[in-house]
Amino acid sequence: SLFRLKDLEVPKLGDSDVHVKMLAAPINPADVNMIQGTYAILSPLPAVGGNEGVGEVLEVGSRVTALKPGDWVIPADAGLGTWRTRGVFPEEMLLKVPRDIPVLCAATLSVNPCTAFRMLGDFETLAPGDSVIQNAANSGVGQAVIQIAKASGIKTINVVRDRPDLPQLVERLMALGADHVVTEEMLRKPEMKDIFKSIPKPRLALNCVGGKSTTEMLRHLQPKGTMVTYGGMAKQPVMVPVSAFIFRDVRLRGFWMTQWRKDHARDPESVAAMMDSLCQLIRRGQLTAPACTQVPLQDYKAALEATMKPFVSSKQILLL
């Protein structure tokens, strides 16, 4: 295994540093890819895993102004190394979040809901009644897309892989606010026409699978619609029929939350506005944490194994 649980000294607190007691941190697929070395960011080794999580400030250096002991913080960027009980980080690597949101919501806030929020807002101007189609709809991002879209009056068509517990999954996504849940096989069937009797064809498609699933999803996109790819779980390329480009002028775009944060590093207002919108949705009960399994840090091996299994419907969260 690439992982070991290790005791380290907490480093000395510098003037601009913040001593954080980590509370909870999820295991996301990208965290595992990063450790396998198949991701665009590589941490110098030895490294602490984990890009997301929430902690409580214990102590701040003399120059720190925005944070005080007792505040809750989440990573401002990827690569923080959240799978630890304590850490000392420079102030600019942390974002303050309100303490009146549930701890699991805060722990899962900085990656998936932000990704969902940006993709729904940054590529197409969607109005209430418009629709979005997405694959891997039961992923962390997928669940956030369903809820954020629902809160804005946007309809969602959610594609999932066929599986033994399909009826339960459909029920769970409908309870989150999904308008339609279909399997990849159904995308090819004439019954898809029935869906578009009651809602318009989507102007936006969100893809984190690749391969056949993506080509089939593209078929239902409106002319001049946009497909945004933010992952490639099938490890297969995105195949686009020439006719989709010529006769329907579809747009293909990519999105990476880490890049968005880099591009907006000097624009704290846009980051604050996004976090604010998401925290408002959480407070109103319109955005919940994904289905979670809470695991004590010492059981990290079991949690990592569970993350790698196919058809996982629960996110593993390390309690620190």
Short mmCIF file of C-alpha atoms in Angstrom, two decimals:
data_model
loop_
_atom_site.label_atom_id
_atom_site.label_comp_id
_atom_site.label_asym_id
_atom_site.label_seq_id
_atom_site.Cartn_x
_atom_site.Cartn_y
_atom_site.Cartn_z
CA SER A 1 0.00 0.00 0.00
CA LEU A 2 1.06 3.57 -0.69
CA PHE A 3 -0.36 4.68 2.66
CA ARG A 4 0.91 4.70 6.20
CA LEU A 5 -0.47 6.33 9.30
CA LYS A 6 2.34 8.34 10.82
CA ASP A 7 2.89 10.57 13.87
CA LEU A 8 4.55 13.89 13.04
CA GLU A 9 5.54 16.89 15.13
CA VAL A 10 3.28 19.91 14.57
CA PRO A 11 5.58 22.60 13.12
CA LYS A 12 6.18 25.94 14.87
CA LEU A 13 3.54 28.60 14.22
CA GLY A 14 4.89 31.38 11.96
CA ASP A 15 3.54 34.95 11.97
CA SER A 16 1.22 34.29 9.02
CA ASP A 17 0.34 30.72 9.97
CA VAL A 18 -2.77 29.11 11.35
CA HIS A 19 -2.79 26.00 13.58
CA VAL A 20 -5.80 23.89 12.59
CA LYS A 21 -7.39 20.88 14.27
CA MET A 22 -8.94 18.89 11.39
CA LEU A 23 -12.49 17.68 12.07
CA ALA A 24 -13.48 15.66 8.98
CA ALA A 25 -12.11 15.01 5.49
CA PRO A 26 -13.61 12.99 2.62
CA ILE A 27 -11.85 10.60 0.25
CA ASN A 28 -12.58 11.71 -3.34
CA PRO A 29 -11.62 9.82 -6.52
CA ALA A 30 -9.26 12.67 -7.49
CA ASP A 31 -7.41 12.26 -4.16
CA VAL A 32 -6.70 8.64 -5.06
CA ASN A 33 -5.68 9.58 -8.65
CA MET A 34 -3.31 12.14 -7.22
CA ILE A 35 -1.63 9.49 -5.08
CA GLN A 36 -1.46 7.06 -8.00
CA GLY A 37 0.29 9.81 -9.97
CA THR A 38 -2.39 9.95 -12.69
CA TYR A 39 -3.58 13.47 -11.85
CA ALA A 40 -2.38 16.85 -13.11
CA ILE A 41 -1.07 17.86 -9.69
CA LEU A 42 1.74 15.92 -8.05
CA SER A 43 2.72 16.65 -4.46
CA PRO A 44 6.40 16.33 -3.53
CA LEU A 45 6.81 13.17 -1.43
CA PRO A 46 6.39 12.28 1.36
CA ALA A 47 2.97 13.93 1.20
CA VAL A 48 -0.24 13.97 3.21
CA GLY A 49 -3.27 12.90 1.14
CA GLY A 50 -6.62 14.67 0.93
CA ASN A 51 -7.72 17.87 -0.83
CA GLU A 52 -10.93 18.60 1.00
CA GLY A 53 -12.15 18.79 4.59
CA VAL A 54 -13.01 21.12 7.46
CA GLY A 55 -11.00 22.07 10.52
CA GLU A 56 -11.21 24.33 13.54
CA VAL A 57 -8.66 27.08 14.14
CA LEU A 58 -6.75 26.52 17.40
CA GLU A 59 -4.21 29.33 17.21
CA VAL A 60 -3.13 32.06 14.76
CA GLY A 61 0.18 33.84 14.12
CA SER A 62 0.61 37.53 15.01
CA ARG A 63 0.01 38.77 11.44
CA VAL A 64 -3.17 36.76 10.80
CA THR A 65 -6.20 39.06 10.62
CA ALA A 66 -9.01 37.18 8.86
CA LEU A 67 -9.10 34.16 11.20
CA LYS A 68 -9.33 33.63 14.94
CA PRO A 69 -9.40 30.59 17.25
CA GLY A 70 -12.73 28.77 17.01
CA ASP A 71 -13.32 29.63 13.34
CA TRP A 72 -14.04 26.83 10.91
CA VAL A 73 -11.84 26.65 7.81
CA ILE A 74 -11.70 24.68 4.56
CA PRO A 75 -8.86 24.49 1.98
CA ALA A 76 -8.66 27.46 -0.40
CA ASP A 77 -7.04 25.19 -2.98
CA ALA A 78 -6.11 21.57 -3.79
CA GLY A 79 -3.06 19.94 -2.26
CA LEU A 80 -3.53 20.97 1.39
CA GLY A 81 -3.26 17.39 2.70
CA THR A 82 -6.39 17.15 4.83
CA TRP A 83 -6.03 13.55 6.02
CA ARG A 84 -4.39 14.51 9.32
CA THR A 85 -5.51 15.42 12.82
CA ARG A 86 -3.63 18.72 12.99
CA GLY A 87 -1.71 21.01 10.68
CA VAL A 88 -0.07 24.40 10.48
CA PHE A 89 -0.91 26.22 7.24
CA PRO A 90 -0.29 29.69 5.82
CA GLU A 91 -3.40 31.87 6.21
CA GLU A 92 -3.93 32.25 2.44
CA MET A 93 -4.36 28.48 2.07
CA LEU A 94 -7.56 28.57 4.15
CA LEU A 95 -11.08 29.91 3.67
CA LYS A 96 -13.34 30.68 6.62
CA VAL A 97 -16.75 28.99 6.58
CA PRO A 98 -19.69 29.61 8.91
CA ARG A 99 -20.00 27.31 11.91
CA ASP A 100 -23.78 27.08 11.60
CA ILE A 101 -23.68 24.56 8.75
CA PRO A 102 -23.42 20.81 9.43
CA VAL A 103 -19.85 19.55 9.74
CA LEU A 104 -20.23 17.02 6.88
CA CYS A 105 -21.53 19.78 4.58
CA ALA A 106 -18.49 21.91 5.42
CA ALA A 107 -16.14 18.92 4.96
CA THR A 108 -17.48 18.27 1.44
CA LEU A 109 -17.92 21.90 0.34
CA SER A 110 -14.71 22.96 -1.38
CA VAL A 111 -14.59 20.52 -4.31
CA ASN A 112 -17.87 19.00 -5.53
CA PRO A 113 -20.49 21.70 -4.77
CA CYS A 114 -18.10 24.40 -6.08
CA THR A 115 -17.56 22.39 -9.27
CA ALA A 116 -21.34 21.94 -9.71
CA PHE A 117 -22.02 25.62 -8.99
CA ARG A 118 -19.45 26.88 -11.52
CA MET A 119 -20.46 24.46 -14.29
CA LEU A 120 -24.14 25.37 -13.94
CA GLY A 121 -23.34 29.09 -14.06
CA ASP A 122 -20.28 29.66 -16.22
CA PHE A 123 -21.01 28.04 -19.60
CA GLU A 124 -24.65 28.62 -20.51
CA THR A 125 -27.08 31.23 -19.20
CA LEU A 126 -29.82 28.98 -17.85
CA ALA A 127 -33.24 30.28 -16.86
CA PRO A 128 -35.90 28.56 -14.72
CA GLY A 129 -37.53 25.83 -16.82
CA ASP A 130 -34.35 25.12 -18.82
CA SER A 131 -32.79 21.69 -18.50
CA VAL A 132 -29.38 20.09 -17.93
CA ILE A 133 -28.30 16.51 -18.64
CA GLN A 134 -25.47 14.86 -16.68
CA ASN A 135 -23.88 11.43 -16.36
CA ALA A 136 -22.57 9.80 -13.15
CA ALA A 137 -25.46 11.64 -11.55
CA ASN A 138 -24.99 9.84 -8.22
CA SER A 139 -21.43 11.16 -7.78
CA GLY A 140 -20.68 13.96 -5.31
CA VAL A 141 -20.78 16.55 -8.10
CA GLY A 142 -23.89 14.92 -9.57
CA GLN A 143 -25.81 15.15 -6.30
CA ALA A 144 -24.79 18.80 -5.92
CA VAL A 145 -25.85 19.59 -9.53
CA ILE A 146 -29.31 18.10 -8.86
CA GLN A 147 -29.82 20.21 -5.73
CA ILE A 148 -28.36 23.50 -6.98
CA ALA A 149 -30.32 23.20 -10.25
CA LYS A 150 -33.52 22.42 -8.35
CA ALA A 151 -33.07 25.51 -6.16
CA SER A 152 -32.78 27.61 -9.36
CA GLY A 153 -35.79 26.03 -11.09
CA ILE A 154 -33.61 24.19 -13.62
CA LYS A 155 -34.69 20.68 -14.63
CA THR A 156 -32.20 17.81 -14.50
CA ILE A 157 -31.96 14.65 -16.60
CA ASN A 158 -29.68 12.33 -14.69
CA VAL A 159 -27.85 9.41 -16.27
CA VAL A 160 -26.61 6.53 -14.09
CA ARG A 161 -25.18 3.09 -14.83
CA ASP A 162 -27.58 0.18 -14.54
CA ARG A 163 -26.98 -1.67 -11.25
CA PRO A 164 -28.60 -4.18 -8.88
CA ASP A 165 -30.05 -1.49 -6.55
CA LEU A 166 -31.27 0.81 -9.36
CA PRO A 167 -34.78 1.45 -7.92
CA GLN A 168 -33.30 2.61 -4.58
CA LEU A 169 -30.81 4.87 -6.37
CA VAL A 170 -33.55 6.40 -8.54
CA GLU A 171 -35.61 7.03 -5.41
CA ARG A 172 -32.67 8.67 -3.65
CA LEU A 173 -31.91 11.01 -6.57
CA MET A 174 -35.60 11.89 -6.99
CA ALA A 175 -35.72 12.75 -3.29
CA LEU A 176 -32.80 15.16 -3.86
CA GLY A 177 -34.84 16.89 -6.58
CA ALA A 178 -33.95 15.04 -9.79
CA ASP A 179 -36.61 15.45 -12.49
CA HIS A 180 -35.62 12.36 -14.50
CA VAL A 181 -33.24 9.50 -13.83
CA VAL A 182 -32.32 7.26 -16.77
CA THR A 183 -29.76 4.51 -17.37
CA GLU A 184 -27.11 4.79 -20.08
CA GLU A 185 -29.03 2.17 -22.10
CA MET A 186 -32.19 4.28 -22.00
CA LEU A 187 -30.42 7.21 -23.68
CA ARG A 188 -30.60 5.23 -26.92
CA LYS A 189 -34.27 4.31 -26.64
CA PRO A 190 -37.22 6.07 -28.32
CA GLU A 191 -38.82 6.61 -24.86
CA MET A 192 -36.36 9.49 -24.39
CA LYS A 193 -38.75 11.48 -26.63
CA ASP A 194 -41.38 11.27 -23.89
CA ILE A 195 -39.14 13.16 -21.47
CA PHE A 196 -38.86 16.05 -23.94
CA LYS A 197 -42.64 16.40 -24.17
CA SER A 198 -42.63 18.00 -20.73
CA ILE A 199 -39.21 19.70 -20.60
CA PRO A 200 -37.01 21.35 -23.24
CA LYS A 201 -33.92 19.61 -24.59
CA PRO A 202 -30.88 20.52 -22.52
CA ARG A 203 -28.60 23.42 -23.49
CA LEU A 204 -25.94 22.07 -21.11
CA ALA A 205 -24.49 18.58 -20.67
CA LEU A 206 -22.06 17.71 -17.87
CA ASN A 207 -19.74 14.79 -18.50
CA CYS A 208 -17.39 13.01 -16.13
CA VAL A 209 -17.44 9.59 -17.80
CA GLY A 210 -16.32 9.69 -21.43
CA GLY A 211 -16.76 6.92 -23.99
CA LYS A 212 -20.16 5.77 -25.20
CA SER A 213 -22.10 7.41 -22.36
CA THR A 214 -20.93 10.82 -23.52
CA THR A 215 -21.70 10.28 -27.21
CA GLU A 216 -25.23 9.17 -26.30
CA MET A 217 -25.76 12.15 -24.00
CA LEU A 218 -24.60 14.55 -26.72
CA ARG A 219 -27.38 13.26 -28.99
CA HIS A 220 -29.97 14.98 -26.78
CA LEU A 221 -28.22 18.36 -26.56
CA GLN A 222 -29.90 21.37 -28.20
CA PRO A 223 -28.23 22.95 -31.25
CA LYS A 224 -25.43 25.29 -30.08
CA GLY A 225 -25.56 23.59 -26.68
CA THR A 226 -22.43 23.06 -24.58
CA MET A 227 -21.00 19.87 -23.19
CA VAL A 228 -18.59 20.40 -20.30
CA THR A 229 -16.21 17.55 -19.45
CA TYR A 230 -14.83 17.55 -15.90
CA GLY A 231 -13.79 13.90 -15.49
CA GLY A 232 -13.16 10.68 -17.39
CA MET A 233 -14.23 7.77 -15.24
CA ALA A 234 -14.55 5.34 -18.18
CA LYS A 235 -10.93 6.20 -19.13
CA GLN A 236 -12.12 6.45 -22.75
CA PRO A 237 -12.00 9.51 -25.03
CA VAL A 238 -14.98 11.70 -25.81
CA MET A 239 -16.28 10.68 -29.23
CA VAL A 240 -18.30 13.25 -31.15
CA PRO A 241 -20.09 12.54 -34.44
CA VAL A 242 -19.05 15.01 -37.14
CA SER A 243 -22.73 15.80 -37.75
CA ALA A 244 -23.09 17.11 -34.17
CA PHE A 245 -20.42 19.71 -34.94
CA ILE A 246 -21.60 20.65 -38.43
CA PHE A 247 -25.38 20.52 -38.20
CA ARG A 248 -25.87 21.29 -34.52
CA ASP A 249 -22.76 23.36 -33.80
CA VAL A 250 -22.37 21.89 -30.32
CA ARG A 251 -19.61 23.32 -28.10
CA LEU A 252 -17.20 21.10 -26.19
CA ARG A 253 -15.55 22.63 -23.16
CA GLY A 254 -13.56 21.43 -20.16
CA PHE A 255 -13.66 22.41 -16.50
CA TRP A 256 -11.21 21.92 -13.64
CA MET A 257 -11.99 23.54 -10.30
CA THR A 258 -8.28 23.86 -9.44
CA GLN A 259 -7.73 25.95 -12.58
CA TRP A 260 -10.76 28.14 -11.79
CA ARG A 261 -9.27 28.87 -8.38
CA LYS A 262 -5.91 29.76 -9.96
CA ASP A 263 -7.63 32.08 -12.44
CA HIS A 264 -9.53 33.79 -9.59
CA ALA A 265 -6.69 33.93 -7.05
CA ARG A 266 -6.76 37.74 -7.19
CA ASP A 267 -10.53 37.92 -7.14
CA PRO A 268 -11.60 37.07 -3.57
CA GLU A 269 -15.06 38.58 -4.22
CA SER A 270 -16.05 35.89 -6.73
CA VAL A 271 -14.83 33.14 -4.39
CA ALA A 272 -16.71 34.70 -1.45
CA ALA A 273 -19.89 35.11 -3.52
CA MET A 274 -19.80 31.44 -4.51
CA MET A 275 -19.17 30.21 -0.94
CA ASP A 276 -21.91 32.51 0.29
CA SER A 277 -24.45 31.18 -2.23
CA LEU A 278 -23.58 27.59 -1.34
CA CYS A 279 -23.78 28.20 2.43
CA GLN A 280 -27.18 29.89 1.95
CA LEU A 281 -28.45 26.81 0.09
CA ILE A 282 -27.10 24.57 2.89
CA ARG A 283 -28.81 26.68 5.58
CA ARG A 284 -32.12 26.50 3.71
CA GLY A 285 -31.79 22.72 3.48
CA GLN A 286 -31.55 22.91 -0.33
CA LEU A 287 -28.02 21.48 -0.46
CA THR A 288 -27.04 18.54 1.73
CA ALA A 289 -23.82 16.57 2.10
CA PRO A 290 -23.64 13.53 -0.20
CA ALA A 291 -24.52 10.15 1.30
CA CYS A 292 -21.59 9.58 3.68
CA THR A 293 -19.99 6.77 5.63
CA GLN A 294 -18.02 8.14 8.59
CA VAL A 295 -14.78 6.31 9.28
CA PRO A 296 -12.27 6.89 12.11
CA LEU A 297 -8.80 7.78 10.78
CA GLN A 298 -7.23 4.51 11.98
CA ASP A 299 -9.61 2.58 9.66
CA TYR A 300 -8.33 4.52 6.63
CA LYS A 301 -7.41 1.30 4.74
CA ALA A 302 -11.01 0.11 4.72
CA ALA A 303 -12.18 3.57 3.67
CA LEU A 304 -9.76 3.67 0.73
CA GLU A 305 -10.81 0.20 -0.38
CA ALA A 306 -14.47 1.20 -0.24
CA THR A 307 -13.74 4.30 -2.36
CA MET A 308 -12.21 2.14 -5.12
CA LYS A 309 -15.17 -0.26 -5.37
CA PRO A 310 -17.54 0.07 -8.34
CA PHE A 311 -21.08 1.46 -7.83
CA VAL A 312 -20.19 3.22 -4.59
CA SER A 313 -23.19 5.18 -3.40
CA SER A 314 -21.61 6.53 -0.23
CA LYS A 315 -18.67 8.86 0.21
CA GLN A 316 -16.09 7.79 2.80
CA ILE A 317 -15.38 10.58 5.30
CA LEU A 318 -12.44 10.33 7.69
CA LEU A 319 -13.29 11.60 11.18
CA LEU A 320 -10.21 13.23 12.63
#
